[in-house]
Structure formats: C-alpha cells, structure tokens
mmCIF file of C-alpha atoms in Angstrom:
data_model
loop_
_atom_site.group_PDB
_atom_site.id
_atom_site.type_symbol
_atom_site.label_atom_id
_atom_site.label_comp_id
_atom_site.label_asym_id
_atom_site.label_seq_id
_atom_site.Cartn_x
_atom_site.Cartn_y
_atom_site.Cartn_z
ATOM 1 C CA UNK A 1 0.002 -0.039 -0.041
ATOM 2 C CA UNK A 2 1.535 3.599 -1.010
ATOM 3 C CA UNK A 3 1.976 6.472 1.365
ATOM 4 C CA UNK A 4 -0.940 8.346 -0.464
ATOM 5 C CA UNK A 5 -3.479 5.187 -0.198
ATOM 6 C CA UNK A 6 -2.600 5.460 3.418
ATOM 7 C CA UNK A 7 -3.355 9.023 3.624
ATOM 8 C CA UNK A 8 -6.760 8.419 1.812
ATOM 9 C CA UNK A 9 -7.463 6.012 4.093
ATOM 10 C CA UNK A 10 -6.633 7.577 7.543
ATOM 11 C CA UNK A 11 -8.079 11.504 7.117
ATOM 12 C CA UNK A 12 -5.833 12.031 9.986
ATOM 13 C CA UNK A 13 -2.424 11.001 8.324
ATOM 14 C CA UNK A 14 -1.492 14.298 7.322
ATOM 15 C CA UNK A 15 -1.861 15.883 10.762
ATOM 16 C CA UNK A 16 1.451 17.115 12.362
ATOM 17 C CA UNK A 17 2.736 14.970 15.242
ATOM 18 C CA UNK A 18 2.248 16.167 18.684
ATOM 19 C CA UNK A 19 4.565 18.799 19.646
ATOM 20 C CA UNK A 20 6.207 16.853 22.722
ATOM 21 C CA UNK A 21 6.958 13.913 20.084
ATOM 22 C CA UNK A 22 8.821 16.311 17.890
ATOM 23 C CA UNK A 23 10.568 18.219 20.790
ATOM 24 C CA UNK A 24 11.686 14.683 22.180
ATOM 25 C CA UNK A 25 12.671 13.234 18.914
ATOM 26 C CA UNK A 26 14.673 16.391 17.221
ATOM 27 C CA UNK A 27 18.471 16.338 17.943
ATOM 28 C CA UNK A 28 18.743 19.935 19.111
ATOM 29 C CA UNK A 29 22.128 19.464 20.166
ATOM 30 C CA UNK A 30 23.069 19.577 16.479
ATOM 31 C CA UNK A 31 21.781 23.052 16.112
ATOM 32 C CA UNK A 32 23.734 26.232 16.730
ATOM 33 C CA UNK A 33 22.250 29.008 18.690
ATOM 34 C CA UNK A 34 23.819 32.523 19.402
ATOM 35 C CA UNK A 35 24.916 31.087 22.737
ATOM 36 C CA UNK A 36 26.303 27.921 21.750
ATOM 37 C CA UNK A 37 24.269 24.592 20.864
ATOM 38 C CA UNK A 38 20.511 23.947 21.030
ATOM 39 C CA UNK A 39 20.452 21.802 24.300
ATOM 40 C CA UNK A 40 18.210 24.071 26.060
ATOM 41 C CA UNK A 41 15.855 24.998 23.254
ATOM 42 C CA UNK A 42 13.359 22.085 23.744
ATOM 43 C CA UNK A 43 12.850 23.173 27.450
ATOM 44 C CA UNK A 44 12.498 26.754 26.463
ATOM 45 C CA UNK A 45 9.928 26.067 23.994
ATOM 46 C CA UNK A 46 7.768 23.675 25.891
ATOM 47 C CA UNK A 47 7.343 26.440 28.382
ATOM 48 C CA UNK A 48 6.448 29.046 25.952
ATOM 49 C CA UNK A 49 3.319 26.950 24.843
ATOM 50 C CA UNK A 50 2.601 25.413 28.192
ATOM 51 C CA UNK A 51 -1.016 25.198 28.619
ATOM 52 C CA UNK A 52 -1.067 26.817 32.299
ATOM 53 C CA UNK A 53 -0.746 30.712 31.561
ATOM 54 C CA UNK A 54 1.300 31.185 34.587
ATOM 55 C CA UNK A 55 4.055 28.872 32.996
ATOM 56 C CA UNK A 56 4.128 30.815 29.947
ATOM 57 C CA UNK A 57 4.096 34.106 31.607
ATOM 58 C CA UNK A 58 6.811 33.215 33.751
ATOM 59 C CA UNK A 59 8.882 31.800 30.795
ATOM 60 C CA UNK A 60 8.488 35.234 29.149
ATOM 61 C CA UNK A 61 9.318 37.236 32.230
ATOM 62 C CA UNK A 62 12.687 34.895 32.757
ATOM 63 C CA UNK A 63 13.520 35.494 29.318
ATOM 64 C CA UNK A 64 12.965 39.168 29.287
ATOM 65 C CA UNK A 65 15.657 39.183 32.276
ATOM 66 C CA UNK A 66 18.309 38.883 29.698
ATOM 67 C CA UNK A 67 18.308 38.732 25.623
ATOM 68 C CA UNK A 68 17.184 34.974 25.614
ATOM 69 C CA UNK A 69 13.710 35.656 24.125
ATOM 70 C CA UNK A 70 14.679 38.044 21.551
ATOM 71 C CA UNK A 71 17.703 35.543 20.269
ATOM 72 C CA UNK A 72 15.325 32.670 20.206
ATOM 73 C CA UNK A 73 13.225 34.781 18.173
ATOM 74 C CA UNK A 74 15.726 35.646 16.046
ATOM 75 C CA UNK A 75 16.704 32.027 15.875
ATOM 76 C CA UNK A 76 13.377 30.708 15.087
ATOM 77 C CA UNK A 77 13.027 33.230 12.427
ATOM 78 C CA UNK A 78 16.012 32.606 10.596
ATOM 79 C CA UNK A 79 15.305 28.933 10.850
ATOM 80 C CA UNK A 80 11.725 29.231 9.730
ATOM 81 C CA UNK A 81 13.319 31.327 6.616
ATOM 82 C CA UNK A 82 15.810 28.610 5.747
ATOM 83 C CA UNK A 83 12.958 26.009 6.237
ATOM 84 C CA UNK A 84 10.474 27.608 4.076
ATOM 85 C CA UNK A 85 8.797 26.238 0.869
ATOM 86 C CA UNK A 86 11.117 28.341 -1.445
ATOM 87 C CA UNK A 87 14.532 27.205 0.475
ATOM 88 C CA UNK A 88 13.573 23.677 0.433
ATOM 89 C CA UNK A 89 12.565 23.657 -3.344
ATOM 90 C CA UNK A 90 16.218 25.189 -3.887
ATOM 91 C CA UNK A 91 17.854 22.450 -1.970
ATOM 92 C CA UNK A 92 15.849 19.712 -3.678
ATOM 93 C CA UNK A 93 16.794 21.356 -7.181
ATOM 94 C CA UNK A 94 20.253 21.242 -6.306
ATOM 95 C CA UNK A 95 20.775 18.045 -4.373
ATOM 96 C CA UNK A 96 17.692 16.123 -5.401
ATOM 97 C CA UNK A 97 14.443 15.250 -3.696
ATOM 98 C CA UNK A 98 14.304 14.172 -0.284
ATOM 99 C CA UNK A 99 17.786 15.916 0.339
ATOM 100 C CA UNK A 100 16.195 17.817 3.546
ATOM 101 C CA UNK A 101 17.929 16.620 6.681
ATOM 102 C CA UNK A 102 15.895 14.968 9.510
ATOM 103 C CA UNK A 103 16.052 18.233 11.868
ATOM 104 C CA UNK A 104 15.189 20.709 9.228
ATOM 105 C CA UNK A 105 12.135 18.511 8.409
ATOM 106 C CA UNK A 106 11.028 17.725 12.010
ATOM 107 C CA UNK A 107 11.165 21.695 12.262
ATOM 108 C CA UNK A 108 8.830 22.197 9.347
ATOM 109 C CA UNK A 109 6.671 19.709 11.004
ATOM 110 C CA UNK A 110 6.562 21.666 14.368
ATOM 111 C CA UNK A 111 5.624 24.868 12.621
ATOM 112 C CA UNK A 112 2.045 25.169 13.742
ATOM 113 C CA UNK A 113 3.347 24.618 17.550
ATOM 114 C CA UNK A 114 5.962 27.122 17.240
ATOM 115 C CA UNK A 115 3.652 29.718 15.463
ATOM 116 C CA UNK A 116 1.501 29.573 18.304
ATOM 117 C CA UNK A 117 3.988 30.568 20.464
ATOM 118 C CA UNK A 118 5.213 33.366 18.317
ATOM 119 C CA UNK A 119 2.046 34.673 17.386
ATOM 120 C CA UNK A 120 1.460 35.486 21.024
ATOM 121 C CA UNK A 121 4.208 38.003 21.122
ATOM 122 C CA UNK A 122 3.246 40.000 18.426
ATOM 123 C CA UNK A 123 1.158 42.460 20.650
ATOM 124 C CA UNK A 124 3.956 42.602 23.241
ATOM 125 C CA UNK A 125 4.963 45.639 24.993
ATOM 126 C CA UNK A 126 8.523 45.839 24.110
ATOM 127 C CA UNK A 127 9.125 46.583 20.344
ATOM 128 C CA UNK A 128 12.054 44.477 20.128
ATOM 129 C CA UNK A 129 10.216 41.625 20.887
ATOM 130 C CA UNK A 130 7.258 42.000 18.725
ATOM 131 C CA UNK A 131 9.353 43.009 15.793
ATOM 132 C CA UNK A 132 11.437 39.994 16.179
ATOM 133 C CA UNK A 133 8.154 37.637 16.702
ATOM 134 C CA UNK A 134 6.635 39.276 13.609
ATOM 135 C CA UNK A 135 9.894 38.440 11.511
ATOM 136 C CA UNK A 136 9.737 34.848 12.596
ATOM 137 C CA UNK A 137 5.777 34.366 12.188
ATOM 138 C CA UNK A 138 6.219 35.226 8.323
ATOM 139 C CA UNK A 139 7.759 32.365 7.333
ATOM 140 C CA UNK A 140 6.387 29.724 9.691
ATOM 141 C CA UNK A 141 2.689 31.248 8.204
ATOM 142 C CA UNK A 142 3.122 29.491 4.818
ATOM 143 C CA UNK A 143 2.200 26.053 6.658
ATOM 144 C CA UNK A 144 -0.910 24.935 5.276
ATOM 145 C CA UNK A 145 -2.514 24.679 8.663
ATOM 146 C CA UNK A 146 -1.428 28.286 9.395
ATOM 147 C CA UNK A 147 -2.442 30.299 6.268
ATOM 148 C CA UNK A 148 -5.763 31.057 7.947
ATOM 149 C CA UNK A 149 -3.708 33.431 10.231
ATOM 150 C CA UNK A 150 -2.113 35.273 7.467
ATOM 151 C CA UNK A 151 -4.603 38.016 7.595
ATOM 152 C CA UNK A 152 -3.553 38.941 10.952
ATOM 153 C CA UNK A 153 -0.007 39.776 10.113
ATOM 154 C CA UNK A 154 -0.489 43.033 7.829
ATOM 155 C CA UNK A 155 -1.694 45.030 10.961
ATOM 156 C CA UNK A 156 1.548 44.219 12.531
ATOM 157 C CA UNK A 157 3.389 44.729 9.667
ATOM 158 C CA UNK A 158 2.396 48.321 9.215
ATOM 159 C CA UNK A 159 3.121 49.252 12.595
ATOM 160 C CA UNK A 160 6.805 47.933 12.485
ATOM 161 C CA UNK A 161 7.201 49.774 9.137
ATOM 162 C CA UNK A 162 5.923 53.048 10.936
ATOM 163 C CA UNK A 163 8.338 52.484 13.873
ATOM 164 C CA UNK A 164 11.421 50.374 12.875
ATOM 165 C CA UNK A 165 14.789 51.494 11.083
ATOM 166 C CA UNK A 166 15.996 47.781 11.245
ATOM 167 C CA UNK A 167 17.143 47.059 7.540
ATOM 168 C CA UNK A 168 16.463 43.090 8.062
ATOM 169 C CA UNK A 169 13.276 43.301 9.436
ATOM 170 C CA UNK A 170 11.953 45.821 7.157
ATOM 171 C CA UNK A 171 13.250 43.695 4.111
ATOM 172 C CA UNK A 172 11.439 40.619 5.428
ATOM 173 C CA UNK A 173 8.208 42.475 6.128
ATOM 174 C CA UNK A 174 8.064 44.455 2.820
ATOM 175 C CA UNK A 175 9.045 41.123 0.916
ATOM 176 C CA UNK A 176 6.108 39.346 2.780
ATOM 177 C CA UNK A 177 3.548 42.123 2.133
ATOM 178 C CA UNK A 178 4.449 42.043 -1.537
ATOM 179 C CA UNK A 179 4.135 38.351 -1.658
ATOM 180 C CA UNK A 180 0.838 38.479 -0.166
ATOM 181 C CA UNK A 181 -0.252 40.869 -3.067
ATOM 182 C CA UNK A 182 -0.082 44.311 -0.751
ATOM 183 C CA UNK A 183 0.675 47.403 -2.446
ATOM 184 C CA UNK A 184 3.789 48.819 -0.317
ATOM 185 C CA UNK A 185 4.313 52.032 -2.161
ATOM 186 C CA UNK A 186 3.005 54.295 0.685
ATOM 187 C CA UNK A 187 4.970 52.271 3.269
ATOM 188 C CA UNK A 188 8.589 52.432 1.941
ATOM 189 C CA UNK A 189 10.884 55.186 3.078
ATOM 190 C CA UNK A 190 13.778 56.644 1.023
ATOM 191 C CA UNK A 191 16.025 54.046 2.632
ATOM 192 C CA UNK A 192 13.564 51.199 1.489
ATOM 193 C CA UNK A 193 13.620 52.523 -1.988
ATOM 194 C CA UNK A 194 17.526 52.902 -2.081
ATOM 195 C CA UNK A 195 18.002 49.124 -0.275
ATOM 196 C CA UNK A 196 15.393 48.095 -3.056
ATOM 197 C CA UNK A 197 17.492 49.476 -6.224
ATOM 198 C CA UNK A 198 20.900 48.164 -4.726
ATOM 199 C CA UNK A 199 19.479 44.439 -4.288
ATOM 200 C CA UNK A 200 18.286 45.044 -7.952
ATOM 201 C CA UNK A 201 21.862 46.291 -9.144
ATOM 202 C CA UNK A 202 23.329 43.345 -7.085
ATOM 203 C CA UNK A 203 21.134 40.583 -8.720
ATOM 204 C CA UNK A 204 21.911 41.956 -12.127
ATOM 205 C CA UNK A 205 25.576 42.149 -11.679
ATOM 206 C CA UNK A 206 25.517 38.300 -10.538
ATOM 207 C CA UNK A 207 23.419 37.486 -13.758
ATOM 208 C CA UNK A 208 26.056 39.268 -15.737
ATOM 209 C CA UNK A 209 29.030 37.161 -13.906
ATOM 210 C CA UNK A 210 27.079 34.040 -14.650
ATOM 211 C CA UNK A 211 26.704 34.938 -18.547
ATOM 212 C CA UNK A 212 23.256 34.049 -18.429
ATOM 213 C CA UNK A 213 21.825 36.190 -21.084
ATOM 214 C CA UNK A 214 18.481 35.369 -21.857
ATOM 215 C CA UNK A 215 17.443 35.724 -25.615
ATOM 216 C CA UNK A 216 14.650 38.141 -24.976
ATOM 217 C CA UNK A 217 17.256 41.084 -24.004
ATOM 218 C CA UNK A 218 16.927 40.077 -20.555
ATOM 219 C CA UNK A 219 18.796 37.878 -17.698
ATOM 220 C CA UNK A 220 17.808 34.206 -17.299
ATOM 221 C CA UNK A 221 16.942 33.252 -13.825
ATOM 222 C CA UNK A 222 20.485 32.644 -12.203
ATOM 223 C CA UNK A 223 21.460 30.127 -9.552
ATOM 224 C CA UNK A 224 19.508 30.952 -6.133
ATOM 225 C CA UNK A 225 22.397 31.548 -3.879
#
C-alpha cells in the first residue's frame, strides 16, 4: 500500500505529530544558537507553549531578564526562513528530492506549534520582542494549517514599518506584504527604496557574471544563491 493510499484511508494521516513527540525526537544539540548548541531549546519552547498561562508568563518573564527571548525569536525566524518552501525547493533542485535533513524536516512539522507561541508575542509591549516575533511568524505562516492566520499579520507589519529602522526586519516585512498582494508604495521610505535598487543592481551583476543572458534581451534566472 502506498503512502498516498494510506493518507486517503486515514483522514488524520497528514496531521502534524504532537509537539512533545517532535521536541523529544529532534536532535537539538546539533543545532547552533547565538549562545552555543541547542540543548536548552526544547525546554524553553515547551515552557512558552505550556497550557498553564502562569508557566507561559514566567517563561517570557525569565527570558526578558536577559536577551534570551529576542535571541530565540531571531533564531526561530532565521531557521523558519531556511526551512520555508522556497528554500526547500532550492535545496531539492540542487541536491535532489528528499535531500532535506531530519532536523529541518522535524522543524517544518513543528511549525504550527512554534507559530502559536510566536504569534502570542506579536502584541508584546517591548518593540524588539514583537518585531522579532513578526519576522519569525512570516515564514512560519506558510504552513498549510496556518495560512488562515495570514490576514492577522499585515496590521503588525504596518506598525513595524511605521516605527522600525532595522534593515533586516523591514526587508522581510516588505517582501512578505508584496508576496501577499499588498501595495507597499506608501509604506516604503527612502532607505527602503535605496535598498531595493541596490538589491536589483546586485542581482543584475550576479546574472552578468554568470553569463546567463536570455534571448529576450534580459537575464535568465541565475542560481538561487
């Protein structure tokens, strides 16, 4: 019996595994964090998504006593970006279908659980926390079980663009809004426009170096790296 027929027979076959199973089965020690290896990540994530609100509140409070919460959100955002559908497709084109390693596959399956904890921080009083949470939430939200929450993010994106000068955050948010079909013309400042033009020049220069001149007078798509 094929995997597809198993899914047809069992309507729950596509549901992601329980978060405790994924937390326990992932080789967190093999992952790098801003402060070393990832051994402490499962315990920290478990506290942030604990059903007891007192435990969640204490976890956030403890994290804010040092830069751990922002660093964790930043790591989650970078990892979620590396694990998004586009990056996975690039890897599979480069290295072959099924090349995704077990840790990254486990992270992708864990996205609904991680997203729940991240989205709870979008309204946080501390701007660095809520902005980093938003940037982490963007790649997580593409999971099929989470796309219904996509409409919740533009308002947070507008607030970030109105207050933040962080280049990385602004780029991620603007790219997301454009991908979702929003007109960002009135949201971009001079620095955004300059950055966009600089990126376009870099892409054109990369295509020129690769010698991939397309027959229609433009450059063909270069390697996605």
